[in-house]
Coordinates of C-alpha atoms in Angstrom, one line a residue:
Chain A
X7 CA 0.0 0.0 0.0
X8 CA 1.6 3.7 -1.1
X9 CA 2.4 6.0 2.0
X10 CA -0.9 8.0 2.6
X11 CA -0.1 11.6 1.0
X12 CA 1.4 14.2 3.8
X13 CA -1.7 15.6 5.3
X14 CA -0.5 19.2 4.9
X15 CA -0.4 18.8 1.4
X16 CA -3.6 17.0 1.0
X17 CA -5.0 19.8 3.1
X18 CA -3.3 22.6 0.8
X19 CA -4.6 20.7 -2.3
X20 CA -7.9 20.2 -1.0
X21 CA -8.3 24.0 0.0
X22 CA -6.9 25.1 -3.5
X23 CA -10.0 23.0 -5.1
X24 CA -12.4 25.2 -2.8
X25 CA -11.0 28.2 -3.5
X26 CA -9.7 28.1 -6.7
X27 CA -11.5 29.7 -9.8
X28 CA -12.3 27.0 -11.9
X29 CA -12.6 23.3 -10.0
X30 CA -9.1 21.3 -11.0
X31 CA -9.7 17.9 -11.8
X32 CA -9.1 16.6 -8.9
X33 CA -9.4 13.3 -6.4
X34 CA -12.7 14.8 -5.3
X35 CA -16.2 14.0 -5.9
X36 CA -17.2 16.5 -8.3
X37 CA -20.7 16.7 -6.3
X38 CA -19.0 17.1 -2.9
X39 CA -16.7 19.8 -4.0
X40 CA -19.2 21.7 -5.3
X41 CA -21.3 22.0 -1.6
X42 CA -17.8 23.0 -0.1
X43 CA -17.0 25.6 -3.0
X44 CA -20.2 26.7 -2.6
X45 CA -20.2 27.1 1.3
X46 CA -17.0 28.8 1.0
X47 CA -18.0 31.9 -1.2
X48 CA -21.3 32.5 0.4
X49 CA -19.7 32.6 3.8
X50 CA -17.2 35.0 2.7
X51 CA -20.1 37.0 1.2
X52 CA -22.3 37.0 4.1
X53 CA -18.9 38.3 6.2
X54 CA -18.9 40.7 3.5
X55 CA -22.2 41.6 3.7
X56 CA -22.0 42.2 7.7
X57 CA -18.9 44.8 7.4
X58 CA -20.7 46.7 4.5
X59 CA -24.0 47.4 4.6
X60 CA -24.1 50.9 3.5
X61 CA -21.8 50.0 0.0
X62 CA -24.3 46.8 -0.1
X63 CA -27.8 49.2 0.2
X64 CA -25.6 51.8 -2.1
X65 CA -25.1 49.1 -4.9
X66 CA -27.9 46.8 -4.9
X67 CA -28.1 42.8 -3.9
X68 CA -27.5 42.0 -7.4
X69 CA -24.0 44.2 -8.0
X70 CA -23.1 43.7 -3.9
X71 CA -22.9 40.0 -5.8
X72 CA -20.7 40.3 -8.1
X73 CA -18.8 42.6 -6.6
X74 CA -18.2 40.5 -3.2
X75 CA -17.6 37.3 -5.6
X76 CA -14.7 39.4 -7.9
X77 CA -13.3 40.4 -4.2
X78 CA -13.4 36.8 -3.2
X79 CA -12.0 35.1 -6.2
X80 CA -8.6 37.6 -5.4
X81 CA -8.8 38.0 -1.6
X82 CA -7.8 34.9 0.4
X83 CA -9.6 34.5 4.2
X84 CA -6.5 35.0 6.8
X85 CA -8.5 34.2 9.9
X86 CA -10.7 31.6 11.4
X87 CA -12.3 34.8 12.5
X88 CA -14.8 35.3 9.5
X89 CA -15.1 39.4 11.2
X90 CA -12.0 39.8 10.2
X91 CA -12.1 39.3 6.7
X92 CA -12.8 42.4 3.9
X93 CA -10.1 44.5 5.8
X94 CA -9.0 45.3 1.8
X95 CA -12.6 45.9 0.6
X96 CA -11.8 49.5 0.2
X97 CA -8.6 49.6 -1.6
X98 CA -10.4 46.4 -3.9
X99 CA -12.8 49.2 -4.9
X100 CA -10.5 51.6 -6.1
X101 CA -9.2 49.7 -8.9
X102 CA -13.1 47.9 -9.3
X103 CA -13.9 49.2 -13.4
X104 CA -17.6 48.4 -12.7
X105 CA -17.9 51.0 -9.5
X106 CA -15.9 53.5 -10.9
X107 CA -19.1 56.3 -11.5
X108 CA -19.2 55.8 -7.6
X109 CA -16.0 57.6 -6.6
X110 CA -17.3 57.7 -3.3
X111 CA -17.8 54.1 -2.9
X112 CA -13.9 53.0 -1.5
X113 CA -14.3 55.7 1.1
X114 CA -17.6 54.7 2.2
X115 CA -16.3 51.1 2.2
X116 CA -13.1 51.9 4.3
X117 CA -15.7 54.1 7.1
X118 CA -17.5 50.7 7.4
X119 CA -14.7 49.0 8.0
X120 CA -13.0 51.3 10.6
X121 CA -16.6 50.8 12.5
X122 CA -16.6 47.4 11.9
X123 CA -13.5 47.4 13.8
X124 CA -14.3 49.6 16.5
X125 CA -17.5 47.7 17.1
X126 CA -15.6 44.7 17.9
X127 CA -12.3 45.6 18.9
X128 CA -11.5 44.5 22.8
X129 CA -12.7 47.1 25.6
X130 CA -9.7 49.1 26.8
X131 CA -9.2 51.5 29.5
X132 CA -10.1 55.0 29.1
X133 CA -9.9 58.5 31.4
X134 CA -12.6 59.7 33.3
X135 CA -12.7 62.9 34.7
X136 CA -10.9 62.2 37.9
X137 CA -8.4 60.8 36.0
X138 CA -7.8 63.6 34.0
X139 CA -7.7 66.0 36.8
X140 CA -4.5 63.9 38.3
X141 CA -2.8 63.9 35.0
X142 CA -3.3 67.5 34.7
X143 CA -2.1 68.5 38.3
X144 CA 1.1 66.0 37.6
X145 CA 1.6 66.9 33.8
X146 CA 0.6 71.0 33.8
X147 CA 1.3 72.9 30.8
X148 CA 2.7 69.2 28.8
X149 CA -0.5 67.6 29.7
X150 CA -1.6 65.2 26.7
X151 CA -4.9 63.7 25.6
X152 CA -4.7 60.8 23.3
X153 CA -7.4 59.0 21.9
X154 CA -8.7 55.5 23.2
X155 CA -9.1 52.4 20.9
X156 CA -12.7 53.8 21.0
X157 CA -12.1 56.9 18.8
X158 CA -10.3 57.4 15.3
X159 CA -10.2 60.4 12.7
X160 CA -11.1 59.8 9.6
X161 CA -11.0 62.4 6.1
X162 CA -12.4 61.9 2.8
X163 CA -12.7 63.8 0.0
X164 CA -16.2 62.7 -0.6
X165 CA -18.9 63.2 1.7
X166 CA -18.9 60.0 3.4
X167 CA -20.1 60.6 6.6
X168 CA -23.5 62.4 5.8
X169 CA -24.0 59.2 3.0
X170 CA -23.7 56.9 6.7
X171 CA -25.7 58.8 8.6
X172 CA -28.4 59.2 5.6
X173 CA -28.6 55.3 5.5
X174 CA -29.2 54.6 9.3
X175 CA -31.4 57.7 9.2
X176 CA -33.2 56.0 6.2
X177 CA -32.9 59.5 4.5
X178 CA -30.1 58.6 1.6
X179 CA -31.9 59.8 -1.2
X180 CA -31.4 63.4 -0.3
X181 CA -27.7 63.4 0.0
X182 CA -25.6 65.4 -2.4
X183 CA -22.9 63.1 -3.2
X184 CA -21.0 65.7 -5.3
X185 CA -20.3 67.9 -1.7
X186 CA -17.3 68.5 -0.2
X187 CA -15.3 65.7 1.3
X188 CA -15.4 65.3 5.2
X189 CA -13.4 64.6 7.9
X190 CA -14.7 62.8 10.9
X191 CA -15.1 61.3 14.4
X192 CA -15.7 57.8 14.3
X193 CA -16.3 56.8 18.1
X194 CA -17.7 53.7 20.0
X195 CA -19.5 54.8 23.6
X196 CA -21.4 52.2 25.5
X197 CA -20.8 49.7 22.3
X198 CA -22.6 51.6 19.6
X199 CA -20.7 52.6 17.1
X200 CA -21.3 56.6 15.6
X201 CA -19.2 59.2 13.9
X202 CA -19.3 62.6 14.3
X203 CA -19.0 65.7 11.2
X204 CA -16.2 67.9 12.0
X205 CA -15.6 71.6 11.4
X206 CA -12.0 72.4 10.7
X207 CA -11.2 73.8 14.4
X208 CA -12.7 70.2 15.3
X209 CA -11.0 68.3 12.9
X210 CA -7.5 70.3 14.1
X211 CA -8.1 69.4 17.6
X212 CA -8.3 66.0 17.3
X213 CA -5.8 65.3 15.0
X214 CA -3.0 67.1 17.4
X215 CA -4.4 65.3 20.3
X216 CA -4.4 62.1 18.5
X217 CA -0.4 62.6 17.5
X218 CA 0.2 63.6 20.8
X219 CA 0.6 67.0 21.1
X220 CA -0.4 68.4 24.3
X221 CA -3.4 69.7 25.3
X222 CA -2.4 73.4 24.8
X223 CA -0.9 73.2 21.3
X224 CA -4.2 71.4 19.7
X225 CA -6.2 73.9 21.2
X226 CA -4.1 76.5 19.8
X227 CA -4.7 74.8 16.4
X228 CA -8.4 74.6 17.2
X229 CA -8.4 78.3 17.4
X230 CA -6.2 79.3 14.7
X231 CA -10.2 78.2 12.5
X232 CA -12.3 79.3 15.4
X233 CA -12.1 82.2 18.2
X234 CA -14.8 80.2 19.7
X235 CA -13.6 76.7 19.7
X236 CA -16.2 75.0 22.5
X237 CA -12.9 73.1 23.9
X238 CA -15.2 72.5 27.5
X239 CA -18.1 71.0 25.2
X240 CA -15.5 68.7 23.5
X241 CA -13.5 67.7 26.7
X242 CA -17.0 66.6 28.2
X243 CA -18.2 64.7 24.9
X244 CA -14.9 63.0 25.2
X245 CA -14.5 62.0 28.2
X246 CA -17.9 60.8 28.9
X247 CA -17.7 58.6 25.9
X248 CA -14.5 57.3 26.9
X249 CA -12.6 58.7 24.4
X250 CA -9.9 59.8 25.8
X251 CA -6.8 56.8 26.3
X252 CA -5.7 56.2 30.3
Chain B
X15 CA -16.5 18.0 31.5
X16 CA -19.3 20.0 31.2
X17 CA -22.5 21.4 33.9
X18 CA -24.9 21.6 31.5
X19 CA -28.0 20.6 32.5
X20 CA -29.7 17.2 30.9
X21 CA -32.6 19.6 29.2
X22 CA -32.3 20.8 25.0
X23 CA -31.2 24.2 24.7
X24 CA -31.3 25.8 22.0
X25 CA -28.6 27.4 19.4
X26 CA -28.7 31.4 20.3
X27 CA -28.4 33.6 16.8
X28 CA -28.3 37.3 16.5
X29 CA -32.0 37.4 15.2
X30 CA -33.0 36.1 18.3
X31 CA -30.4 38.3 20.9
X32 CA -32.6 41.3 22.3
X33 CA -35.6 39.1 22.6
X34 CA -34.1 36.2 24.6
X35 CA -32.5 39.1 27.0
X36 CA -35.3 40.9 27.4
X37 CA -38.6 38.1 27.3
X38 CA -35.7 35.3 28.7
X39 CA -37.8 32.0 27.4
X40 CA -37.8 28.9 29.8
X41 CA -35.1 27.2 28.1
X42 CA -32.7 24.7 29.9
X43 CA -29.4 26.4 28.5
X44 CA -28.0 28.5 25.5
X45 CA -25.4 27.9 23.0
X46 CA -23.4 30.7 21.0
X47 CA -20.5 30.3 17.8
X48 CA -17.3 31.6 19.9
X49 CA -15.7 33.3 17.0
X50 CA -19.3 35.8 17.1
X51 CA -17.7 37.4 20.2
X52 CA -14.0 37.5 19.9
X53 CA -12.3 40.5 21.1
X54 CA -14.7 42.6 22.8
X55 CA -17.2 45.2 22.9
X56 CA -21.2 44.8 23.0
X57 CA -21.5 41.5 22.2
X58 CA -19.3 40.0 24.9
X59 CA -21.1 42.6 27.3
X60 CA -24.4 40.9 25.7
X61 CA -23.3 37.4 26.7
X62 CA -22.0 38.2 29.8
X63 CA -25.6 39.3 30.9
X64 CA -26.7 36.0 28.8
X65 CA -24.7 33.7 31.5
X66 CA -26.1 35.0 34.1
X67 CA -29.3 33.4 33.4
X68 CA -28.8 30.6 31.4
X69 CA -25.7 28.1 31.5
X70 CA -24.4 28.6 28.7
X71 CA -22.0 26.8 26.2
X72 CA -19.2 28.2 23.5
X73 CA -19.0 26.4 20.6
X74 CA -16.6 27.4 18.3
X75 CA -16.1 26.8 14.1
X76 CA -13.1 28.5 13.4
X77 CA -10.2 26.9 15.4
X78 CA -10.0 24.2 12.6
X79 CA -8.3 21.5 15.4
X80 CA -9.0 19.0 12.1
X81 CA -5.9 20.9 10.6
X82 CA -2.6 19.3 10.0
X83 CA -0.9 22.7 11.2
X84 CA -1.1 24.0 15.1
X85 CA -4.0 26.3 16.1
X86 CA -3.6 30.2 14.9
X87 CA -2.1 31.8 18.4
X88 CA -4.1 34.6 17.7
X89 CA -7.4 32.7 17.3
X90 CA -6.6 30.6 21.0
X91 CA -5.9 33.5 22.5
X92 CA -9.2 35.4 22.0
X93 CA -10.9 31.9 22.2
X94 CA -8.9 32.2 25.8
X95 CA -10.0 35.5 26.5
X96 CA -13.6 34.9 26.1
X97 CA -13.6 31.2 28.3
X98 CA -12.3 33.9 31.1
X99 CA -14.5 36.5 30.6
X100 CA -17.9 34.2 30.1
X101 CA -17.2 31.4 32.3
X102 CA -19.3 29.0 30.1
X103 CA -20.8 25.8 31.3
X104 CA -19.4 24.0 28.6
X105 CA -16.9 24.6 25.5
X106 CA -16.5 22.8 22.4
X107 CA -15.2 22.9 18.9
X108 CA -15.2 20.5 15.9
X109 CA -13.2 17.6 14.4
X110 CA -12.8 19.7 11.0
X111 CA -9.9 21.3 8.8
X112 CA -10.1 24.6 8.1
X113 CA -6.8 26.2 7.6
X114 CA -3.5 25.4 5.7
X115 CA -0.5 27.7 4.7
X116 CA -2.0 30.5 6.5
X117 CA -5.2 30.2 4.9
X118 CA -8.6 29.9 5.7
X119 CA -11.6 27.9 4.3
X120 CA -14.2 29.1 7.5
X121 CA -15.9 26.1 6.9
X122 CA -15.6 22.6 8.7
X123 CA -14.0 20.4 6.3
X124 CA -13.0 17.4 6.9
X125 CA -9.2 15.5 6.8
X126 CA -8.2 12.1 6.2
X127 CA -8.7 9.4 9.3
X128 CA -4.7 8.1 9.2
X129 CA -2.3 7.5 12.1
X130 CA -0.5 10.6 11.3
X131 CA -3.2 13.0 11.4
X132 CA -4.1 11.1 14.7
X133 CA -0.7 12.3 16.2
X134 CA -1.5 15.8 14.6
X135 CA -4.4 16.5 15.3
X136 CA -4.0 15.3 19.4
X137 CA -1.1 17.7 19.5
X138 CA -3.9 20.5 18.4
X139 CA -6.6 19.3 21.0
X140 CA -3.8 19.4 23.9
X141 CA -3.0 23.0 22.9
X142 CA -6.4 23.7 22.6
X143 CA -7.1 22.7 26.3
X144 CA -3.8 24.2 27.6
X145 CA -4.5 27.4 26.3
X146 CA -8.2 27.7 28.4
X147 CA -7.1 25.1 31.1
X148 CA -10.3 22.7 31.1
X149 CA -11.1 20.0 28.6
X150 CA -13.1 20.5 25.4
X151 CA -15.9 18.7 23.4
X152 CA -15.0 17.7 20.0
X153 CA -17.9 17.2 17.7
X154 CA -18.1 14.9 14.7
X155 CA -18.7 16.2 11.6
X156 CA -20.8 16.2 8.5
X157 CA -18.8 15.3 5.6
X158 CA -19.9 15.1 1.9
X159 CA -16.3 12.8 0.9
X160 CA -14.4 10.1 2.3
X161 CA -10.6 10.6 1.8
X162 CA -9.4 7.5 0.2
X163 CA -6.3 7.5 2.9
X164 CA -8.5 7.1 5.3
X165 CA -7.0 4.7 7.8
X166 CA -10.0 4.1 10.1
X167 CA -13.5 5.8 10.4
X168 CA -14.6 9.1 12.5
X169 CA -15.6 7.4 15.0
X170 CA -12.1 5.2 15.9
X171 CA -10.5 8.6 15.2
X172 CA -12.6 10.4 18.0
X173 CA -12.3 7.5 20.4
X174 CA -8.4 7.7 19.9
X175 CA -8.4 11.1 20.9
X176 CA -10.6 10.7 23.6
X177 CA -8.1 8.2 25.0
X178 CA -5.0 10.6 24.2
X179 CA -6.1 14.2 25.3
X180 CA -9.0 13.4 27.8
X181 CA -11.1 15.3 25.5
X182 CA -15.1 14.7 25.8
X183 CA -17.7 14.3 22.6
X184 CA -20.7 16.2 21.7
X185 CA -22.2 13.8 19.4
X186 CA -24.1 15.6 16.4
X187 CA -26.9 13.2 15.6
X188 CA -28.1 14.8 12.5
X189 CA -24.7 14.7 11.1
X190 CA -24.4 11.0 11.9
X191 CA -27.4 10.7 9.8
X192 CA -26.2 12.7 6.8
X193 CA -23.3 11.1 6.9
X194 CA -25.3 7.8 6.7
X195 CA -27.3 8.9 3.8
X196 CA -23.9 10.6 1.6
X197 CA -21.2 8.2 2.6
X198 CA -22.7 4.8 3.4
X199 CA -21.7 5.7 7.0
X200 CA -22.3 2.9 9.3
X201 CA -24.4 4.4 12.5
X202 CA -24.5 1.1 14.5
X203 CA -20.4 0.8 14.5
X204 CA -20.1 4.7 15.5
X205 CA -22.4 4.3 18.3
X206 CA -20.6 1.1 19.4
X207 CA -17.5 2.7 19.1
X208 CA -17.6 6.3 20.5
X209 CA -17.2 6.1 24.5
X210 CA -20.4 6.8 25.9
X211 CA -18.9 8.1 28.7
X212 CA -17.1 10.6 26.5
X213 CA -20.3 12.2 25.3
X214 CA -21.3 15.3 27.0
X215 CA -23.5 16.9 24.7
X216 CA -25.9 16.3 21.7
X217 CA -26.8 18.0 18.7
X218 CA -30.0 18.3 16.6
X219 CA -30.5 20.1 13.4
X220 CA -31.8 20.1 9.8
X221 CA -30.4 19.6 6.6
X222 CA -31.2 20.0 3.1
X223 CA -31.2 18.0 -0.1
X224 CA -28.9 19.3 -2.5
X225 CA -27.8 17.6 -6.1
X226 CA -28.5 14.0 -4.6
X227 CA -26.6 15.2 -1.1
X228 CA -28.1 15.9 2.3
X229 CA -26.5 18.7 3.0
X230 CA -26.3 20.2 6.8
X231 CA -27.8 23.2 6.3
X232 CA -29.0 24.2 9.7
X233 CA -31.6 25.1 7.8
X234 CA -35.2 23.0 8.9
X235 CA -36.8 21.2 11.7
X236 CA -35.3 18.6 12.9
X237 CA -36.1 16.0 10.4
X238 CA -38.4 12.5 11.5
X239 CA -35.3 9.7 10.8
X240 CA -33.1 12.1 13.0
X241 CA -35.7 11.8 15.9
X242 CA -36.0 8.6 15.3
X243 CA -31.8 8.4 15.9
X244 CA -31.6 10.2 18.5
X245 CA -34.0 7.8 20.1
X246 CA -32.1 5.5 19.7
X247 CA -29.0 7.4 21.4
X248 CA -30.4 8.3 23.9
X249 CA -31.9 4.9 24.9
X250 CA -28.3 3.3 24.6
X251 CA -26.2 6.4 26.0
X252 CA -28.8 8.0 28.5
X253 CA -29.7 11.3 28.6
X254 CA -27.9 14.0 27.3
X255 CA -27.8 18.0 27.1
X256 CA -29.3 18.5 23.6
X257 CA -29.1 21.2 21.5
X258 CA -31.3 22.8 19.1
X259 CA -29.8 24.2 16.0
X260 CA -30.4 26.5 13.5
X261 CA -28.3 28.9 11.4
X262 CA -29.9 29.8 8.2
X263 CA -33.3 30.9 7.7
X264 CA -34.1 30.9 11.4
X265 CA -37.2 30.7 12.4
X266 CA -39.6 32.7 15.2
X267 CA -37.9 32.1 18.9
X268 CA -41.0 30.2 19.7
X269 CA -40.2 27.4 16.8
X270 CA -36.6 27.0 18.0
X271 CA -38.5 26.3 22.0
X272 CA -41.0 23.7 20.2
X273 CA -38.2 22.2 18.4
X274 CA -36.4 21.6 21.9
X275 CA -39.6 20.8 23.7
X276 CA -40.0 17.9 21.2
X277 CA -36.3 16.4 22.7
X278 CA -36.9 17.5 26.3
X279 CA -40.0 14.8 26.6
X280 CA -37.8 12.4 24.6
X281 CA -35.2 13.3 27.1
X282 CA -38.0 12.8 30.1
X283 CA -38.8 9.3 28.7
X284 CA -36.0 8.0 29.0
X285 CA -35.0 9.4 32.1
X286 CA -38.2 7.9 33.4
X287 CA -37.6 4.8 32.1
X288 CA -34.4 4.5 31.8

């Protein structure tokens, strides 16, 4: 009797059948391949599917189809964690031929997955107001505020925040998609994930406080776009959501 | 191995989260996919609340222990994480393949029955235990091929490992059926030859018939041959948790609690009788 095959090799040859293009003629039962070919492109799809809902309802069932199927075909799963797969959904998109009169599309598809990821990322520690009181007695003038695993900045040059919140808001249809491009809060508090529209003092603040500059210099920034930067009515929204690091 | 209760459960699915939370159905125990609440965030918060009224049991699909390379450190360390978090009443994972090379099939395949694999794959089961420091159910599978390297069936295979990694069985009834139907399986020899004593927990679910295959959808009530199996487990095993399962087109809450009320006076028969 021949020496069974090595079983990593059978395993890599059995995989390549799934996932491959076109079924290789192959050891397998052509009927049996097909259920596991099958159940491999529909669970990627449905993973796909969860991450993206807004570029799904954007595109339609049908295209959301094809498209998640061409994404597949290229895009190998990395994890037995099907919520991590899609990471490169976005940057797919860029170069897709058959989505290119949606230039907003990629962006929209990168936003999902950045809340995708926040929705699910591990809780972490985060300041509260008695924390921050400490740091500032101890740090003074150098005190810094970076952000927690539950916040992250975010800029477009398409207006892909208002399309996010048009879709939960079920209001989509009256978004101009040809507006200015964005740049955002995206932000988990008490587990919802939500983003945020920021002005340019906003957008200045965070930034600096998310590179670590201290508390002074990004409020200086903040106010080089607005004299009345509302730094107290940002401090509170941020530390109440818990989105300020420990 | 496990302090589940001997009552059917049933298979918790996000359809069905906020309603069991906030109605909480008289149902012996709950059973979530592991992998659904990896890392962190409102859905482990969710199950947290979830195990403090029911007992509940992780079962995870993704760790591939079936796979002729080790377990993804990544993936046993968020499996790890969760174990602690939720203190589960049981834990379990499949006899399946799903990764080689660094790449991923999310599925539960299955992998050849040989000697070598045997020494593989009870390498990946100790790891498996070391890494959330209590023993694990390993479930058979539902397979649609036989490799032809095969050196012995599923069931010699699971008792093996039983032997070498102290391991326990949750024995999937309606796979043992399909696998009856597509590959000639013989039922009688697995029951004789899977340790009773090993079996901690039971599974019950529907399949579908696909291009002349029954195919384990998850899909359907549990059908009438599979009841009539499961009789027949039960009767030669004891009683057993059970588990309702369902993963595609589920169904109303109150068809998944029928479905497990139908196994819960099978499981009072035989505890009255038996």
């Amino acid at each position: 009797m021949a020496e069974p095959k090595d079983p990593a090799a059978l395993q890599a040859d059995f995989l390549a059948a799934i996932t491959a293009a076109t079924p290789a003629a192959v050891d397998f039962s052509p009927a049996a391949l097909a259920v596991y070919r099958n159940n491999y492109r529909v669970g990627l799809e449905g993973a796909l599917a969860l991450a993206y809902p807004v570029v799904a309802a954007i595109v339609g069932a049908d295209f959301f189809h094809g498209l998640a199927q061409a994404y597949i075909a290229r895009t190998p799963s990395h994890s037995g964690n099907l919520h991590l797969y899609g990471e490169s959904f976005g940057a797919f998109l860029d170069g897709f031929g058959p989505a290119a009169s949606l230039p907003y599309l990629p962006d929209t598809a990168r936003l999902e997955w950045c809340l995708h990821r926040l929705y699910y990322h591990a809780d972490v520690p985060v300041l509260d107001a008695a924390a921050l009181g400490e740091r500032a007695n101890r740090q003074g003038e150098a005190l810094t505020l970076p952000l927690s695993a539950n916040a992250r900045c975010f800029a477009s040059s398409h207006p892909v925040g208002t399309i996010w919140l048009a879709h939960r808001a079920g209001t989509e249809e009256q978004v101009d998609l040809d507006a200015p491009g964005e740049r955002l809060l995206l932000y988990r508090t008490a587990g919802e994930v939500d983003l945020r529209r920021l002005d340019a003092a906003g957008a200045a603040w965070l930034s600096a406080l998310a590179e670590g500059a201290t508390l002074e210099s990004a409020t200086d920034a903040a106010l080089v776009h607005d004299a009345g930067f509302d730094l107290q009515g940002w401090l509170a929204f941020m530390l109440t959501g818990g989105l300020f690091a420990a | 191995m496990n302090t589940l209760p001997l009552t059917c459960g049933i298979g918790l699915r996000a359809p069905h989260y906020r309603e069991v939370l906030s109605t909480r159905p008289a149902t012996g125990w709950l059973e979530v996919h592991s992998e659904n609440f990896f890392e962190g965030g409102q859905p482990v918060a969710m199950l947290q609340r979830l195990a403090e009224i029911y007992p509940l049991s992780l079962h995870g699909v993704g760790l591939g222990l079936g796979s002729a390379e080790r377990p993804d450190p990544q993936h046993l360390a968020a499996w790890r994480r969760l174990v602690e978090e939720v203190r589960p009443a049981a834990v379990s994972e499949h006899l399946a393949f799903n990764h080689v090379g660094g790449r991923y099939a999310n599925d539960l395949l299955p992998l050849p029955y040989t000697r070598h694999m045997l020494d593989l794959v009870s390498a990946n089961v100790r790891e498996a235990q070391d890494a959330i420091g209590r023993p694990l159910m390993l479930e058979n599978l539902s397979s649609y091929l036989a490799f032809p390297d095969s050196e012995m069936d599923e069931a010699t295979f699971l008792a093996e490992l039983v032997q070498r990694t102290g391991c326990g069985l949750l024995l999937d009834v309606n796979n043992l059926y399909v696998n009856q139907q597509n590959l000639g399986t013989d039922v009688e020899a697995a029951l004789a030859t899977l340790p009773a004593d090993a079996i901690g927990e039971i599974h019950l679910a529907g399949f579908t018939e696909r291009n002349g295959l029954l195919v384990d959808t998850h899909s359907r009530p549990v059908h009438a041959p599979v009841w009539a199996l499961y009789r027949k487990v039960l009767a030669r095993i004891g009683p057993r948790p059970t588990l309702i399962e369902w993963d595609l087109d589920i169904p109303p809450l109150d068809t998944l609690l029928a479905e497990a009320d139908k196994a819960n006076r099978l499981l009072d028969e035989v505890r009255d009788h038996g």
